[in-house]
PDB file of C-alpha atoms in Angstrom:
ATOM      1  CA  MET A   6     -24.400  12.082   4.642  1.00 63.00           C
ATOM      2  CA  ALA A   7     -22.617  12.273   1.281  1.00 75.00           C
ATOM      3  CA  ARG A   8     -22.970   9.317  -1.074  1.00 80.00           C
ATOM      4  CA  LEU A   9     -21.248   8.721  -4.412  1.00 86.00           C
ATOM      5  CA  LYS A  10     -21.436   5.889  -6.944  1.00 91.00           C
ATOM      6  CA  HIS A  11     -18.998   5.278  -9.787  1.00 91.00           C
ATOM      7  CA  THR A  12     -17.974   2.431 -12.090  1.00 94.00           C
ATOM      8  CA  VAL A  13     -14.514   1.906 -13.548  1.00 95.00           C
ATOM      9  CA  ILE A  14     -13.565  -0.711 -16.153  1.00 96.00           C
ATOM     10  CA  LEU A  15     -10.297  -2.558 -15.541  1.00 97.00           C
ATOM     11  CA  ALA A  16      -8.917  -4.537 -18.466  1.00 96.00           C
ATOM     12  CA  PRO A  17      -7.127  -6.783 -19.082  1.00 96.00           C
ATOM     13  CA  VAL A  18      -7.584  -8.704 -15.851  1.00 96.00           C
ATOM     14  CA  VAL A  19      -5.201 -10.688 -13.644  1.00 96.00           C
ATOM     15  CA  SER A  20      -6.066 -14.296 -12.907  1.00 96.00           C
ATOM     16  CA  GLN A  21      -5.951 -15.636  -9.370  1.00 95.00           C
ATOM     17  CA  ARG A  22      -3.094 -17.936 -10.387  1.00 94.00           C
ATOM     18  CA  GLU A  23      -1.078 -15.025 -11.823  1.00 95.00           C
ATOM     19  CA  LEU A  24      -1.673 -12.983  -8.670  1.00 94.00           C
ATOM     20  CA  SER A  25      -0.502 -15.813  -6.413  1.00 94.00           C
ATOM     21  CA  ARG A  26       2.581 -16.375  -8.545  1.00 93.00           C
ATOM     22  CA  VAL A  27       3.701 -12.732  -8.560  1.00 94.00           C
ATOM     23  CA  ILE A  28       3.046 -12.181  -4.837  1.00 93.00           C
ATOM     24  CA  ALA A  29       5.319 -15.113  -3.999  1.00 93.00           C
ATOM     25  CA  VAL A  30       8.314 -13.541  -5.770  1.00 95.00           C
ATOM     26  CA  PRO A  31       9.183 -10.710  -3.326  1.00 94.00           C
ATOM     27  CA  HIS A  32       8.768 -13.132  -0.428  1.00 94.00           C
ATOM     28  CA  ASP A  33      11.179 -15.569  -2.095  1.00 95.00           C
ATOM     29  CA  VAL A  34      13.645 -12.760  -2.835  1.00 96.00           C
ATOM     30  CA  TRP A  35      13.604 -11.475   0.742  1.00 96.00           C
ATOM     31  CA  GLU A  36      14.081 -14.968   2.194  1.00 94.00           C
ATOM     32  CA  SER A  37      16.983 -15.615  -0.185  1.00 96.00           C
ATOM     33  CA  LEU A  38      18.997 -12.760   1.339  1.00 97.00           C
ATOM     34  CA  HIS A  39      21.392 -13.474   4.190  1.00 96.00           C
ATOM     35  CA  ALA A  40      22.724 -11.192   6.908  1.00 96.00           C
ATOM     36  CA  GLU A  41      26.313 -10.576   7.920  1.00 96.00           C
ATOM     37  CA  GLY A  42      26.148  -8.278  10.904  1.00 94.00           C
ATOM     38  CA  HIS A  43      23.867  -5.396   9.960  1.00 95.00           C
ATOM     39  CA  GLN A  44      24.386  -5.838   6.214  1.00 96.00           C
ATOM     40  CA  LEU A  45      22.314  -7.958   3.834  1.00 97.00           C
ATOM     41  CA  PHE A  46      23.645  -9.854   0.825  1.00 97.00           C
ATOM     42  CA  ALA A  47      21.993 -11.513  -2.157  1.00 96.00           C
ATOM     43  CA  ASP A  48      22.682 -15.172  -2.901  1.00 93.00           C
ATOM     44  CA  ASP A  49      25.061 -14.081  -5.700  1.00 93.00           C
ATOM     45  CA  GLY A  50      27.196 -12.189  -3.170  1.00 95.00           C
ATOM     46  CA  ARG A  51      26.063  -8.660  -3.990  1.00 96.00           C
ATOM     47  CA  LEU A  52      25.502  -6.190  -1.141  1.00 96.00           C
ATOM     48  CA  VAL A  53      21.949  -4.954  -0.596  1.00 96.00           C
ATOM     49  CA  ARG A  54      22.164  -1.164  -0.714  1.00 95.00           C
ATOM     50  CA  GLY A  55      20.351   1.272   1.545  1.00 93.00           C
ATOM     51  CA  ILE A  56      18.935  -1.283   4.014  1.00 95.00           C
ATOM     52  CA  ALA A  57      20.400  -2.336   7.363  1.00 95.00           C
ATOM     53  CA  LEU A  58      19.236  -5.056   9.745  1.00 97.00           C
ATOM     54  CA  LEU A  59      18.805  -3.053  12.925  1.00 95.00           C
ATOM     55  CA  ALA A  60      17.755  -5.865  15.286  1.00 96.00           C
ATOM     56  CA  GLY A  61      16.582  -9.478  15.322  1.00 96.00           C
ATOM     57  CA  GLU A  62      17.150 -12.308  12.851  1.00 96.00           C
ATOM     58  CA  HIS A  63      16.643 -11.615   9.151  1.00 97.00           C
ATOM     59  CA  ALA A  64      13.293 -12.756   7.703  1.00 95.00           C
ATOM     60  CA  ARG A  65      11.988 -13.762  11.121  1.00 96.00           C
ATOM     61  CA  PRO A  66       9.339 -12.138  13.329  1.00 97.00           C
ATOM     62  CA  GLY A  67      10.862  -9.295  15.293  1.00 96.00           C
ATOM     63  CA  ALA A  68      13.443  -8.362  12.658  1.00 97.00           C
ATOM     64  CA  ARG A  69      13.782  -4.578  12.309  1.00 97.00           C
ATOM     65  CA  TYR A  70      15.216  -2.794   9.284  1.00 97.00           C
ATOM     66  CA  ASP A  71      16.374   0.786   8.917  1.00 94.00           C
ATOM     67  CA  ARG A  72      18.086   2.987   6.380  1.00 91.00           C
ATOM     68  CA  ASP A  73      21.789   2.285   5.821  1.00 91.00           C
ATOM     69  CA  GLU A  74      23.247   5.765   5.409  1.00 87.00           C
ATOM     70  CA  ALA A  75      26.546   4.392   4.081  1.00 88.00           C
ATOM     71  CA  THR A  76      25.004   2.834   0.953  1.00 89.00           C
ATOM     72  CA  ALA A  77      21.637   4.614   0.544  1.00 87.00           C
ATOM     73  CA  GLN A  78      20.877   7.230  -2.062  1.00 83.00           C
ATOM     74  CA  PRO A  79      20.356  10.780  -0.723  1.00 81.00           C
ATOM     75  CA  LEU A  80      16.822  11.539   0.411  1.00 73.00           C
ATOM     76  CA  ALA A  81      14.862  14.328  -1.233  1.00 71.00           C
ATOM     77  CA  ASP A  82      13.719  17.196   0.992  1.00 69.00           C
ATOM     78  CA  GLY A  83      10.758  16.226   3.137  1.00 66.00           C
ATOM     79  CA  VAL A  84      11.048  12.494   2.411  1.00 70.00           C
ATOM     80  CA  VAL A  85      10.854  10.247   5.469  1.00 73.00           C
ATOM     81  CA  ALA A  86      13.059   7.159   5.762  1.00 76.00           C
ATOM     82  CA  PRO A  87      10.794   4.383   7.107  1.00 87.00           C
ATOM     83  CA  ARG A  88      11.666   1.810   9.728  1.00 93.00           C
ATOM     84  CA  VAL A  89      10.229  -1.669   9.032  1.00 96.00           C
ATOM     85  CA  THR A  90       9.472  -4.372  11.604  1.00 97.00           C
ATOM     86  CA  LEU A  91       8.439  -7.916  10.652  1.00 97.00           C
ATOM     87  CA  LEU A  92       5.461  -8.923  12.789  1.00 97.00           C
ATOM     88  CA  ALA A  93       4.905 -12.350  11.206  1.00 96.00           C
ATOM     89  CA  TRP A  94       6.800 -14.304   8.551  1.00 94.00           C
ATOM     90  CA  ASP A  95       5.310 -17.644   7.581  1.00 92.00           C
ATOM     91  CA  PRO A  96       4.339 -17.463   3.884  1.00 84.00           C
ATOM     92  CA  GLY A  97       2.141 -20.561   4.276  1.00 87.00           C
ATOM     93  CA  VAL A  98       0.134 -18.915   7.058  1.00 92.00           C
ATOM     94  CA  GLU A  99       0.625 -15.163   7.346  1.00 94.00           C
ATOM     95  CA  THR A 100       3.166 -12.454   6.700  1.00 95.00           C
ATOM     96  CA  ALA A 101       2.871  -9.073   8.387  1.00 97.00           C
ATOM     97  CA  LEU A 102       4.993  -5.968   8.687  1.00 96.00           C
ATOM     98  CA  ARG A 103       4.831  -2.578  10.337  1.00 97.00           C
ATOM     99  CA  VAL A 104       6.253   0.590   8.794  1.00 95.00           C
ATOM    100  CA  ASP A 105       6.929   3.659  10.946  1.00 92.00           C
ATOM    101  CA  GLY A 106       8.007   7.049   9.704  1.00 86.00           C
ATOM    102  CA  GLN A 107       8.203  10.582  11.036  1.00 71.00           C
ATOM    103  CA  ARG A 108       9.626  13.732   9.504  1.00 67.00           C
ATOM    104  CA  LEU A 109      11.797  15.584  11.995  1.00 56.00           C
ATOM    105  CA  GLY A 110      12.856  19.197  11.966  1.00 56.00           C
ATOM    106  CA  PRO A 111      11.219  22.624  12.208  1.00 56.00           C
ATOM    107  CA  GLY A 112       7.560  23.136  11.416  1.00 59.00           C
ATOM    108  CA  PRO A 113       4.774  20.531  11.256  1.00 62.00           C
ATOM    109  CA  SER A 114       5.908  16.981  11.940  1.00 67.00           C
ATOM    110  CA  PRO A 115       3.767  14.343  10.172  1.00 75.00           C
ATOM    111  CA  ARG A 116       3.928  10.825  11.547  1.00 81.00           C
ATOM    112  CA  LEU A 117       2.627   7.633   9.951  1.00 86.00           C
ATOM    113  CA  ALA A 118       2.436   4.059  11.192  1.00 91.00           C
ATOM    114  CA  ALA A 119       1.231   1.377   8.773  1.00 95.00           C
ATOM    115  CA  GLU A 120       0.573  -2.314   9.369  1.00 97.00           C
ATOM    116  CA  PHE A 121       0.072  -4.727   6.476  1.00 97.00           C
ATOM    117  CA  ARG A 122      -0.995  -8.387   6.786  1.00 97.00           C
ATOM    118  CA  LEU A 123      -1.427 -11.083   4.142  1.00 96.00           C
ATOM    119  CA  ARG A 124      -2.812 -14.546   4.808  1.00 94.00           C
ATOM    120  CA  ASP A 125      -1.255 -17.436   2.851  1.00 91.00           C
ATOM    121  CA  VAL A 126       1.168 -16.092   0.270  1.00 89.00           C
ATOM    122  CA  SER A 127       0.957 -19.173  -1.950  1.00 85.00           C
ATOM    123  CA  HIS A 128      -2.838 -18.898  -2.124  1.00 88.00           C
ATOM    124  CA  PRO A 129      -3.667 -15.334  -1.008  1.00 92.00           C
ATOM    125  CA  GLU A 130      -6.856 -15.207   1.034  1.00 93.00           C
ATOM    126  CA  ARG A 131      -7.093 -11.904   2.829  1.00 95.00           C
ATOM    127  CA  ALA A 132      -5.014  -8.727   2.844  1.00 96.00           C
ATOM    128  CA  THR A 133      -5.458  -5.985   5.428  1.00 97.00           C
ATOM    129  CA  LEU A 134      -3.873  -2.566   5.780  1.00 95.00           C
ATOM    130  CA  ARG A 135      -4.114  -0.113   8.670  1.00 95.00           C
ATOM    131  CA  ILE A 136      -2.569   3.355   8.608  1.00 91.00           C
ATOM    132  CA  ASP A 137      -2.519   5.717  11.581  1.00 89.00           C
ATOM    133  CA  GLY A 138      -1.456   9.274  10.856  1.00 85.00           C
ATOM    134  CA  SER A 139      -0.989  12.368  12.956  1.00 78.00           C
ATOM    135  CA  MET A 140       0.408  15.874  12.661  1.00 69.00           C
ATOM    136  CA  SER A 141       2.037  17.814  15.456  1.00 64.00           C
ATOM    137  CA  ARG A 142       3.549  21.277  15.790  1.00 60.00           C
ATOM    138  CA  PRO A 143       6.285  22.047  18.307  1.00 56.00           C
ATOM    139  CA  GLY A 144       4.859  23.863  21.327  1.00 55.00           C
ATOM    140  CA  ARG A 145       1.225  23.594  20.173  1.00 53.00           C
ATOM    141  CA  GLN A 146      -1.153  21.203  21.851  1.00 52.00           C
ATOM    142  CA  ARG A 147      -4.521  22.814  21.222  1.00 49.00           C
ATOM    143  CA  ARG A 148      -6.889  21.258  18.676  1.00 50.00           C
ATOM    144  CA  ARG A 149      -4.747  18.161  18.516  1.00 53.00           C
ATOM    145  CA  TRP A 150      -7.923  16.158  17.891  1.00 48.00           C
ATOM    146  CA  LEU A 151      -8.136  17.767  14.447  1.00 53.00           C
ATOM    147  CA  ARG A 152      -4.807  16.331  13.332  1.00 67.00           C
ATOM    148  CA  TRP A 153      -5.146  12.562  13.258  1.00 79.00           C
ATOM    149  CA  PHE A 154      -6.776   9.906  11.078  1.00 85.00           C
ATOM    150  CA  THR A 155      -7.007   6.123  10.762  1.00 91.00           C
ATOM    151  CA  LEU A 156      -7.385   4.204   7.500  1.00 92.00           C
ATOM    152  CA  LYS A 157      -8.372   0.534   7.394  1.00 96.00           C
ATOM    153  CA  ALA A 158      -8.562  -1.521   4.196  1.00 97.00           C
ATOM    154  CA  GLU A 159      -9.506  -5.185   3.785  1.00 97.00           C
ATOM    155  CA  LEU A 160      -9.456  -7.292   0.619  1.00 97.00           C
ATOM    156  CA  ASP A 161     -11.000 -10.765   0.489  1.00 97.00           C
ATOM    157  CA  VAL A 162      -9.158 -12.265  -2.494  1.00 97.00           C
ATOM    158  CA  PRO A 163     -11.351 -15.366  -3.146  1.00 96.00           C
ATOM    159  CA  ARG A 164     -14.446 -13.206  -2.728  1.00 97.00           C
ATOM    160  CA  TRP A 165     -13.070 -10.723  -5.306  1.00 97.00           C
ATOM    161  CA  TYR A 166     -12.693 -13.415  -7.959  1.00 97.00           C
ATOM    162  CA  ALA A 167     -16.068 -14.944  -7.110  1.00 97.00           C
ATOM    163  CA  SER A 168     -17.697 -11.536  -7.507  1.00 97.00           C
ATOM    164  CA  ALA A 169     -15.777 -10.892 -10.743  1.00 97.00           C
ATOM    165  CA  ALA A 170     -17.237 -14.170 -12.054  1.00 96.00           C
ATOM    166  CA  GLY A 171     -20.779 -12.934 -11.372  1.00 95.00           C
ATOM    167  CA  GLU A 172     -21.513 -14.383  -7.914  1.00 96.00           C
ATOM    168  CA  ASN A 173     -23.486 -12.287  -5.432  1.00 95.00           C
ATOM    169  CA  GLY A 174     -22.096 -11.609  -1.987  1.00 94.00           C
ATOM    170  CA  PRO A 175     -20.618  -8.955   0.306  1.00 95.00           C
ATOM    171  CA  PRO A 176     -18.164  -6.380  -1.104  1.00 97.00           C
ATOM    172  CA  PRO A 177     -14.704  -7.966  -1.320  1.00 98.00           C
ATOM    173  CA  LEU A 178     -12.863  -4.658  -0.846  1.00 97.00           C
ATOM    174  CA  ARG A 179     -13.642  -2.150   1.884  1.00 97.00           C
ATOM    175  CA  VAL A 180     -11.737   0.950   2.886  1.00 95.00           C
ATOM    176  CA  GLN A 181     -12.671   2.966   5.977  1.00 94.00           C
ATOM    177  CA  VAL A 182     -11.235   6.333   6.995  1.00 91.00           C
ATOM    178  CA  THR A 183     -11.959   7.656  10.470  1.00 88.00           C
ATOM    179  CA  HIS A 184     -11.314  11.161  11.774  1.00 81.00           C
ATOM    180  CA  SER A 185     -12.648  12.865  14.872  1.00 73.00           C
ATOM    181  CA  LEU A 186     -15.042  14.856  12.637  1.00 76.00           C
ATOM    182  CA  VAL A 187     -15.808  12.487   9.737  1.00 80.00           C
ATOM    183  CA  ARG A 188     -16.106   8.785   8.962  1.00 84.00           C
ATOM    184  CA  ALA A 189     -15.911   7.683   5.313  1.00 88.00           C
ATOM    185  CA  GLU A 190     -16.141   4.268   3.666  1.00 92.00           C
ATOM    186  CA  ALA A 191     -15.492   3.018   0.149  1.00 93.00           C
ATOM    187  CA  ARG A 192     -16.703  -0.348  -1.142  1.00 96.00           C
ATOM    188  CA  ALA A 193     -15.604  -1.978  -4.398  1.00 97.00           C
ATOM    189  CA  VAL A 194     -17.481  -4.812  -6.101  1.00 98.00           C
ATOM    190  CA  PRO A 195     -16.232  -6.255  -9.417  1.00 98.00           C
ATOM    191  CA  ARG A 196     -18.504  -7.886 -11.967  1.00 97.00           C
ATOM    192  CA  PRO A 197     -17.949  -9.250 -15.481  1.00 96.00           C
ATOM    193  CA  ALA A 198     -17.514  -6.577 -18.145  1.00 95.00           C
ATOM    194  CA  ALA A 199     -17.785  -6.803 -21.897  1.00 88.00           C
ATOM    195  CA  GLY A 200     -14.586  -8.088 -23.477  1.00 88.00           C
ATOM    196  CA  GLY A 201     -13.489  -9.998 -20.398  1.00 91.00           C
ATOM    197  CA  GLY A 202     -12.588  -7.076 -18.148  1.00 95.00           C
ATOM    198  CA  TRP A 203     -13.802  -6.140 -14.681  1.00 97.00           C
ATOM    199  CA  ALA A 204     -16.513  -3.542 -14.148  1.00 97.00           C
ATOM    200  CA  VAL A 205     -15.751  -2.346 -10.622  1.00 97.00           C
ATOM    201  CA  ASP A 206     -18.656  -0.600  -8.905  1.00 96.00           C
ATOM    202  CA  LEU A 207     -17.524   1.891  -6.269  1.00 95.00           C
ATOM    203  CA  LEU A 208     -19.729   3.200  -3.475  1.00 94.00           C
ATOM    204  CA  ILE A 209     -18.331   5.985  -1.311  1.00 90.00           C
ATOM    205  CA  THR A 210     -20.146   7.319   1.744  1.00 87.00           C
ATOM    206  CA  ALA A 211     -19.127   9.962   4.285  1.00 82.00           C
ATOM    207  CA  ARG A 212     -20.852  11.355   7.352  1.00 79.00           C
ATOM    208  CA  GLY A 213     -20.045  13.558  10.317  1.00 71.00           C
ATOM    209  CA  ARG A 214     -19.292  12.181  13.752  1.00 66.00           C
ATOM    210  CA  GLY A 215     -20.198  13.133  17.297  1.00 57.00           C
ATOM    211  CA  LEU A 216     -21.672  16.432  18.447  1.00 50.00           C
ATOM    212  CA  LEU A 217     -20.389  18.300  15.393  1.00 52.00           C
ATOM    213  CA  ARG A 218     -22.249  16.052  12.959  1.00 56.00           C
ATOM    214  CA  PRO A 219     -24.870  18.733  12.014  1.00 53.00           C
ATOM    215  CA  VAL A 220     -22.093  21.297  11.510  1.00 48.00           C
ATOM    216  CA  VAL A 221     -20.113  18.980   9.249  1.00 54.00           C
ATOM    217  CA  ALA A 222     -23.141  18.152   7.057  1.00 54.00           C
ATOM    218  CA  VAL A 223     -22.902  21.324   4.937  1.00 51.00           C
ATOM    219  CA  PRO A 224     -19.132  21.071   4.236  1.00 62.00           C
ATOM    220  CA  LEU A 225     -19.677  17.415   3.318  1.00 58.00           C
ATOM    221  CA  GLN A 226     -22.141  18.356   0.596  1.00 62.00           C
ATOM    222  CA  VAL A 227     -19.618  20.827  -0.809  1.00 59.00           C
ATOM    223  CA  ALA A 228     -16.885  18.199  -0.587  1.00 66.00           C
ATOM    224  CA  LYS A 229     -19.178  15.728  -2.344  1.00 65.00           C
ATOM    225  CA  ARG A 230     -19.338  17.917  -5.456  1.00 73.00           C
ATOM    226  CA  ILE A 231     -15.581  18.419  -5.428  1.00 72.00           C
ATOM    227  CA  LEU A 232     -14.969  14.681  -4.950  1.00 71.00           C
ATOM    228  CA  ARG A 233     -17.373  13.807  -7.772  1.00 79.00           C
ATOM    229  CA  ARG A 234     -15.456  16.032 -10.201  1.00 81.00           C
ATOM    230  CA  SER A 235     -12.151  14.618  -8.964  1.00 79.00           C
ATOM    231  CA  LEU A 236     -13.324  11.030  -9.452  1.00 81.00           C
ATOM    232  CA  ASP A 237     -14.599  11.832 -12.939  1.00 85.00           C
ATOM    233  CA  ARG A 238     -11.029  12.819 -13.821  1.00 88.00           C
ATOM    234  CA  ALA A 239      -9.116  10.317 -11.693  1.00 89.00           C
ATOM    235  CA  LEU A 240     -10.891   7.043 -12.506  1.00 91.00           C
ATOM    236  CA  PRO A 241     -10.154   7.063 -16.267  1.00 92.00           C
ATOM    237  CA  ARG A 242      -6.510   7.757 -15.413  1.00 94.00           C
ATOM    238  CA  ALA A 243      -6.566   4.942 -12.882  1.00 94.00           C
ATOM    239  CA  ALA A 244      -7.925   2.554 -15.516  1.00 95.00           C
ATOM    240  CA  GLU A 245      -5.139   3.585 -17.897  1.00 96.00           C
ATOM    241  CA  ILE A 246      -2.477   3.092 -15.195  1.00 96.00           C
ATOM    242  CA  TRP A 247      -3.936  -0.356 -14.506  1.00 96.00           C
ATOM    243  CA  ARG A 248      -3.731  -1.233 -18.235  1.00 96.00           C
ATOM    244  CA  THR A 249      -0.240   0.116 -18.905  1.00 96.00           C
ATOM    245  CA  GLU A 250       1.596  -0.332 -15.586  1.00 95.00           C
ATOM    246  CA  ILE A 251      -0.080  -2.407 -12.874  1.00 95.00           C
ATOM    247  CA  GLN A 252      -1.521  -5.306 -14.895  1.00 96.00           C
ATOM    248  CA  PRO A 253       1.723  -5.883 -16.854  1.00 95.00           C
ATOM    249  CA  GLU A 254       3.695  -5.976 -13.577  1.00 93.00           C
ATOM    250  CA  LEU A 255       1.276  -8.461 -12.010  1.00 93.00           C
ATOM    251  CA  THR A 256       1.559 -10.800 -14.998  1.00 94.00           C
ATOM    252  CA  ARG A 257       5.321 -10.515 -15.469  1.00 92.00           C
ATOM    253  CA  ASP A 258       7.427 -13.666 -15.754  1.00 94.00           C
ATOM    254  CA  PRO A 259       8.446 -14.590 -12.162  1.00 94.00           C
ATOM    255  CA  ALA A 260      12.088 -15.249 -13.062  1.00 94.00           C
ATOM    256  CA  ARG A 261      12.399 -11.870 -14.751  1.00 94.00           C
ATOM    257  CA  LEU A 262      10.667 -10.138 -11.850  1.00 94.00           C
ATOM    258  CA  ARG A 263      13.027 -11.836  -9.406  1.00 95.00           C
ATOM    259  CA  ARG A 264      16.072 -10.568 -11.316  1.00 94.00           C
ATOM    260  CA  GLN A 265      14.615  -7.071 -11.410  1.00 93.00           C
ATOM    261  CA  LEU A 266      13.938  -6.996  -7.676  1.00 95.00           C
ATOM    262  CA  LEU A 267      17.455  -8.189  -6.857  1.00 95.00           C
ATOM    263  CA  ASP A 268      18.944  -5.556  -9.157  1.00 95.00           C
ATOM    264  CA  GLU A 269      16.859  -2.845  -7.501  1.00 94.00           C
ATOM    265  CA  LEU A 270      18.112  -3.983  -4.101  1.00 95.00           C
ATOM    266  CA  CYS A 271      21.772  -4.299  -5.042  1.00 95.00           C
ATOM    267  CA  MET A 272      22.477  -1.765  -7.813  1.00 91.00           C
ATOM    268  CA  THR A 273      22.651   2.027  -7.807  1.00 85.00           C
ATOM    269  CA  PRO A 274      20.329   3.936 -10.181  1.00 80.00           C
ATOM    270  CA  GLU A 275      23.370   4.688 -12.340  1.00 83.00           C
ATOM    271  CA  GLU A 276      24.286   1.005 -12.539  1.00 83.00           C
ATOM    272  CA  ARG A 277      20.718   0.053 -13.446  1.00 78.00           C
ATOM    273  CA  ALA A 278      20.592   2.755 -16.112  1.00 79.00           C
ATOM    274  CA  ALA A 279      23.851   1.493 -17.593  1.00 78.00           C
ATOM    275  CA  ASP A 280      22.362  -2.003 -17.522  1.00 73.00           C
ATOM    276  CA  GLY A 281      19.386  -0.847 -19.572  1.00 66.00           C
ATOM    277  CA  ASP A 282      16.700  -0.303 -16.893  1.00 64.00           C
ATOM    278  CA  PRO A 283      14.521   2.586 -18.191  1.00 55.00           C
ATOM    279  CA  ALA A 284      13.011   3.210 -14.745  1.00 55.00           C
ATOM    280  CA  ALA A 285      16.344   3.568 -12.970  1.00 55.00           C
ATOM    281  CA  GLY A 286      16.494   7.319 -13.331  1.00 50.00           C
ATOM    282  CA  GLU A 287      13.055   7.747 -11.790  1.00 48.00           C
ATOM    283  CA  THR A 288      14.101   6.679  -8.289  1.00 41.00           C
ATOM    284  CA  SER A 289      15.464   9.162  -5.784  1.00 38.00           C
ATOM    285  CA  GLY A 290      16.535   7.087  -2.859  1.00 38.00           C
TER     286      GLY A 290
END
């Protein structure tokens, strides 16, 4: 078994109230749209670009959304256009969606299916994410068991803030990755840090599975050293991204965030750039 421990400092922090407030905005924006046939429109009359209502009633369980080729930006090579299905839509209880995507064409064909659930948007309690991935090659069926994985992540929001305040308890964030050869798990536990930040302790474990467990043990030890070096480089960058990008977005004024989301839905990158959005040129479709 490979076992790694790391600590990353996240500062400044996001309060539970700020998190609840910002999570409610995209839900409000999506509910404010209305459908006319397969097209969606904002409450100011603007057309939502690149998204079509494929089936069902907008913002209701069972609604399915796909790419609208007539108004979407061109896709870069290898990029998969996802199809989204609403599984649940009651912000006071639970919202859930499924995203499916598969790259078609010659060569390997990766396929991903992701399901995200959030309990109580107004007072977030628990968020879960499951991703199932596979890779197939036309005409090749052998060793198919080597080409799939499942990722499961669960965040207990109240438990996170209780832990960040110094209370003992189970890890509020767990991520599990399962493959036919290996099972890995990451646990994150925040605690108070000097200056008011979060000191997030990470514990990562990985072990082989099944009959090949002894065979996988040696590669795991090699992978452990590689992963340790990668984390030593990646975690400081992650802390900087949190400080400069993620935390400012999570604490943004809700009204301003709402305007930004509507503009991203209804304007082309060129229109957003002309309107003064510095990030407009970074999107590719």
